[in-house]
PDB file of C-alpha atoms in Angstrom:
ATOM      1  CA  UNK A   1      -3.269 -40.387   1.276  1.00 49.00           C
ATOM      2  CA  UNK A   2      -4.190 -38.501   4.472  1.00 46.00           C
ATOM      3  CA  UNK A   3      -0.494 -37.669   5.032  1.00 46.00           C
ATOM      4  CA  UNK A   4      -0.222 -36.214   1.543  1.00 41.00           C
ATOM      5  CA  UNK A   5      -3.338 -34.099   2.122  1.00 44.00           C
ATOM      6  CA  UNK A   6      -1.899 -32.795   5.415  1.00 42.00           C
ATOM      7  CA  UNK A   7       1.430 -31.866   3.756  1.00 39.00           C
ATOM      8  CA  UNK A   8      -0.371 -30.153   0.872  1.00 39.00           C
ATOM      9  CA  UNK A   9      -2.579 -28.182   3.273  1.00 40.00           C
ATOM     10  CA  UNK A  10       0.471 -27.098   5.289  1.00 37.00           C
ATOM     11  CA  UNK A  11       2.388 -26.007   2.189  1.00 38.00           C
ATOM     12  CA  UNK A  12      -0.586 -24.067   0.827  1.00 40.00           C
ATOM     13  CA  UNK A  13      -1.427 -22.432   4.170  1.00 39.00           C
ATOM     14  CA  UNK A  14       2.158 -21.309   4.837  1.00 36.00           C
ATOM     15  CA  UNK A  15       2.448 -18.735   2.030  1.00 37.00           C
ATOM     16  CA  UNK A  16      -1.071 -17.443   2.660  1.00 37.00           C
ATOM     17  CA  UNK A  17      -0.222 -16.622   6.270  1.00 34.00           C
ATOM     18  CA  UNK A  18       3.137 -15.091   5.371  1.00 37.00           C
ATOM     19  CA  UNK A  19       1.545 -13.237   2.460  1.00 42.00           C
ATOM     20  CA  UNK A  20      -0.704 -11.234   4.752  1.00 58.00           C
ATOM     21  CA  UNK A  21       2.130  -9.871   6.915  1.00 84.00           C
ATOM     22  CA  UNK A  22       3.168  -6.873   4.751  1.00 94.00           C
ATOM     23  CA  UNK A  23       6.439  -6.905   6.696  1.00 94.00           C
ATOM     24  CA  UNK A  24       8.129  -4.442   4.328  1.00 96.00           C
ATOM     25  CA  UNK A  25       5.833  -1.657   5.498  1.00 97.00           C
ATOM     26  CA  UNK A  26       6.992  -2.250   9.064  1.00 95.00           C
ATOM     27  CA  UNK A  27      10.569  -1.428   8.055  1.00 96.00           C
ATOM     28  CA  UNK A  28       9.693   2.121   6.975  1.00 97.00           C
ATOM     29  CA  UNK A  29      10.598   5.048   9.232  1.00 97.00           C
ATOM     30  CA  UNK A  30       7.728   6.366  11.328  1.00 97.00           C
ATOM     31  CA  UNK A  31       6.829  10.050  11.296  1.00 98.00           C
ATOM     32  CA  UNK A  32       5.876  12.712   8.780  1.00 98.00           C
ATOM     33  CA  UNK A  33       6.072  11.919   5.075  1.00 98.00           C
ATOM     34  CA  UNK A  34       5.449  14.011   1.974  1.00 98.00           C
ATOM     35  CA  UNK A  35       3.754  12.331  -0.986  1.00 98.00           C
ATOM     36  CA  UNK A  36       4.640  14.014  -4.307  1.00 98.00           C
ATOM     37  CA  UNK A  37       2.433  13.045  -7.232  1.00 97.00           C
ATOM     38  CA  UNK A  38       4.115  12.721 -10.622  1.00 96.00           C
ATOM     39  CA  UNK A  39       1.206  14.419 -12.409  1.00 95.00           C
ATOM     40  CA  UNK A  40       1.965  17.720 -10.671  1.00 92.00           C
ATOM     41  CA  UNK A  41      -0.907  17.562  -8.169  1.00 93.00           C
ATOM     42  CA  UNK A  42      -0.291  19.305  -4.862  1.00 96.00           C
ATOM     43  CA  UNK A  43       1.934  17.305  -2.471  1.00 97.00           C
ATOM     44  CA  UNK A  44       0.252  15.676   0.498  1.00 96.00           C
ATOM     45  CA  UNK A  45       1.658  15.314   4.018  1.00 97.00           C
ATOM     46  CA  UNK A  46       0.747  12.226   6.017  1.00 97.00           C
ATOM     47  CA  UNK A  47       1.719  10.817   9.384  1.00 97.00           C
ATOM     48  CA  UNK A  48       3.034   7.265   9.042  1.00 97.00           C
ATOM     49  CA  UNK A  49       2.550   5.006  12.039  1.00 95.00           C
ATOM     50  CA  UNK A  50       2.553   1.566  10.406  1.00 94.00           C
ATOM     51  CA  UNK A  51       3.340   2.121   6.717  1.00 95.00           C
ATOM     52  CA  UNK A  52      -0.116   0.875   5.769  1.00 95.00           C
ATOM     53  CA  UNK A  53      -1.215   4.500   5.360  1.00 96.00           C
ATOM     54  CA  UNK A  54       0.250   4.361   1.832  1.00 97.00           C
ATOM     55  CA  UNK A  55      -2.100   1.574   0.684  1.00 97.00           C
ATOM     56  CA  UNK A  56      -5.339   3.604   0.533  1.00 96.00           C
ATOM     57  CA  UNK A  57      -4.314   7.178  -0.265  1.00 96.00           C
ATOM     58  CA  UNK A  58      -7.590   7.774  -2.174  1.00 95.00           C
ATOM     59  CA  UNK A  59      -9.801   5.893   0.308  1.00 95.00           C
ATOM     60  CA  UNK A  60      -9.428   7.248   3.837  1.00 88.00           C
ATOM     61  CA  UNK A  61     -12.178   5.137   5.406  1.00 88.00           C
ATOM     62  CA  UNK A  62     -11.365   2.114   7.530  1.00 88.00           C
ATOM     63  CA  UNK A  63     -13.003  -1.263   7.159  1.00 89.00           C
ATOM     64  CA  UNK A  64     -12.038  -1.856   3.540  1.00 95.00           C
ATOM     65  CA  UNK A  65     -11.383  -5.483   2.599  1.00 96.00           C
ATOM     66  CA  UNK A  66      -7.801  -6.120   1.507  1.00 95.00           C
ATOM     67  CA  UNK A  67      -6.181  -8.884  -0.510  1.00 96.00           C
ATOM     68  CA  UNK A  68      -2.386  -9.088  -0.584  1.00 96.00           C
ATOM     69  CA  UNK A  69      -1.230  -9.844  -4.125  1.00 96.00           C
ATOM     70  CA  UNK A  70       2.525  -9.532  -3.484  1.00 96.00           C
ATOM     71  CA  UNK A  71       4.400  -9.380  -0.187  1.00 95.00           C
ATOM     72  CA  UNK A  72       8.100  -9.100  -0.989  1.00 95.00           C
ATOM     73  CA  UNK A  73      11.127  -7.825   0.871  1.00 95.00           C
ATOM     74  CA  UNK A  74      11.132  -4.475  -0.955  1.00 97.00           C
ATOM     75  CA  UNK A  75       7.772  -4.399  -2.729  1.00 97.00           C
ATOM     76  CA  UNK A  76       4.128  -5.078  -1.939  1.00 98.00           C
ATOM     77  CA  UNK A  77       0.907  -5.022  -3.948  1.00 98.00           C
ATOM     78  CA  UNK A  78      -2.496  -4.866  -2.279  1.00 97.00           C
ATOM     79  CA  UNK A  79      -5.991  -4.892  -3.797  1.00 97.00           C
ATOM     80  CA  UNK A  80      -8.769  -3.489  -1.648  1.00 97.00           C
ATOM     81  CA  UNK A  81     -12.507  -2.908  -1.811  1.00 97.00           C
ATOM     82  CA  UNK A  82     -14.325  -0.244   0.205  1.00 96.00           C
ATOM     83  CA  UNK A  83     -17.991  -1.176   0.318  1.00 93.00           C
ATOM     84  CA  UNK A  84     -20.037   1.616  -1.240  1.00 92.00           C
ATOM     85  CA  UNK A  85     -16.999   3.717  -2.214  1.00 93.00           C
ATOM     86  CA  UNK A  86     -15.047   1.771  -4.821  1.00 96.00           C
ATOM     87  CA  UNK A  87     -11.792  -0.107  -4.819  1.00 97.00           C
ATOM     88  CA  UNK A  88      -8.100   0.170  -5.553  1.00 98.00           C
ATOM     89  CA  UNK A  89      -4.889  -1.658  -6.299  1.00 98.00           C
ATOM     90  CA  UNK A  90      -1.677  -0.210  -4.879  1.00 98.00           C
ATOM     91  CA  UNK A  91       1.936  -1.189  -5.462  1.00 98.00           C
ATOM     92  CA  UNK A  92       4.558   0.184  -3.060  1.00 98.00           C
ATOM     93  CA  UNK A  93       8.276  -0.222  -3.759  1.00 98.00           C
ATOM     94  CA  UNK A  94      10.763   0.556  -0.999  1.00 98.00           C
ATOM     95  CA  UNK A  95      13.951   2.347  -2.017  1.00 97.00           C
ATOM     96  CA  UNK A  96      15.016   3.060   1.552  1.00 96.00           C
ATOM     97  CA  UNK A  97      13.571   3.347   5.058  1.00 96.00           C
ATOM     98  CA  UNK A  98      12.527   6.921   4.219  1.00 97.00           C
ATOM     99  CA  UNK A  99      11.727   6.664   0.496  1.00 98.00           C
ATOM    100  CA  UNK A 100       9.033   4.707  -1.393  1.00 98.00           C
ATOM    101  CA  UNK A 101       7.515   4.699  -4.872  1.00 98.00           C
ATOM    102  CA  UNK A 102       3.737   4.287  -5.075  1.00 98.00           C
ATOM    103  CA  UNK A 103       1.513   3.336  -8.019  1.00 98.00           C
ATOM    104  CA  UNK A 104      -2.224   3.096  -7.458  1.00 98.00           C
ATOM    105  CA  UNK A 105      -5.408   2.892  -9.490  1.00 98.00           C
ATOM    106  CA  UNK A 106      -9.063   2.189  -8.923  1.00 98.00           C
ATOM    107  CA  UNK A 107     -12.428   3.872  -8.374  1.00 97.00           C
ATOM    108  CA  UNK A 108     -13.137   6.434  -5.628  1.00 96.00           C
ATOM    109  CA  UNK A 109     -16.345   8.442  -5.208  1.00 92.00           C
ATOM    110  CA  UNK A 110     -17.654   6.927  -8.442  1.00 94.00           C
ATOM    111  CA  UNK A 111     -14.701   8.150 -10.536  1.00 96.00           C
ATOM    112  CA  UNK A 112     -11.597   6.343 -11.778  1.00 97.00           C
ATOM    113  CA  UNK A 113      -8.186   7.341 -10.480  1.00 97.00           C
ATOM    114  CA  UNK A 114      -4.626   6.420 -11.345  1.00 97.00           C
ATOM    115  CA  UNK A 115      -1.462   7.939  -9.960  1.00 98.00           C
ATOM    116  CA  UNK A 116       2.245   7.459  -9.464  1.00 98.00           C
ATOM    117  CA  UNK A 117       3.959   9.152  -6.551  1.00 98.00           C
ATOM    118  CA  UNK A 118       7.133   9.299  -4.526  1.00 98.00           C
ATOM    119  CA  UNK A 119       6.933   9.551  -0.743  1.00 98.00           C
ATOM    120  CA  UNK A 120       9.807  10.764   1.450  1.00 98.00           C
ATOM    121  CA  UNK A 121      10.105  11.007   5.196  1.00 98.00           C
ATOM    122  CA  UNK A 122      10.245  14.645   6.278  1.00 97.00           C
ATOM    123  CA  UNK A 123      10.597  14.395  10.066  1.00 96.00           C
ATOM    124  CA  UNK A 124       8.166  14.226  12.933  1.00 96.00           C
ATOM    125  CA  UNK A 125       4.402  14.156  12.420  1.00 94.00           C
ATOM    126  CA  UNK A 126       2.775  17.586  12.504  1.00 82.00           C
TER     127      UNK A 126
END
């Protein structure tokens, strides 16, 4: 019985550890990126150092709690909560090392948000 419990714990712990890696984001090109919102909002330029910058585009503060929902080879989904400033759920799909599709929704500054965007690498950070 103890052996079965140990095997079950190992099997259950394995995906949880791998799930938190967000390895796909590490395969994106570093540098300057332009985020173009599908609703026609003004494009936004960001400097990508780890790829995780795409997760919280509407919540710039650090220290938000994150829960990885999906951690695939070409797609990730992350839910996060920023104490006192709302929450969000972001899905990022990689089309290439310099091109991603982003869908995000949640609450920021007491108001709901939802957007779809495409981000492309533009060169070096400015």
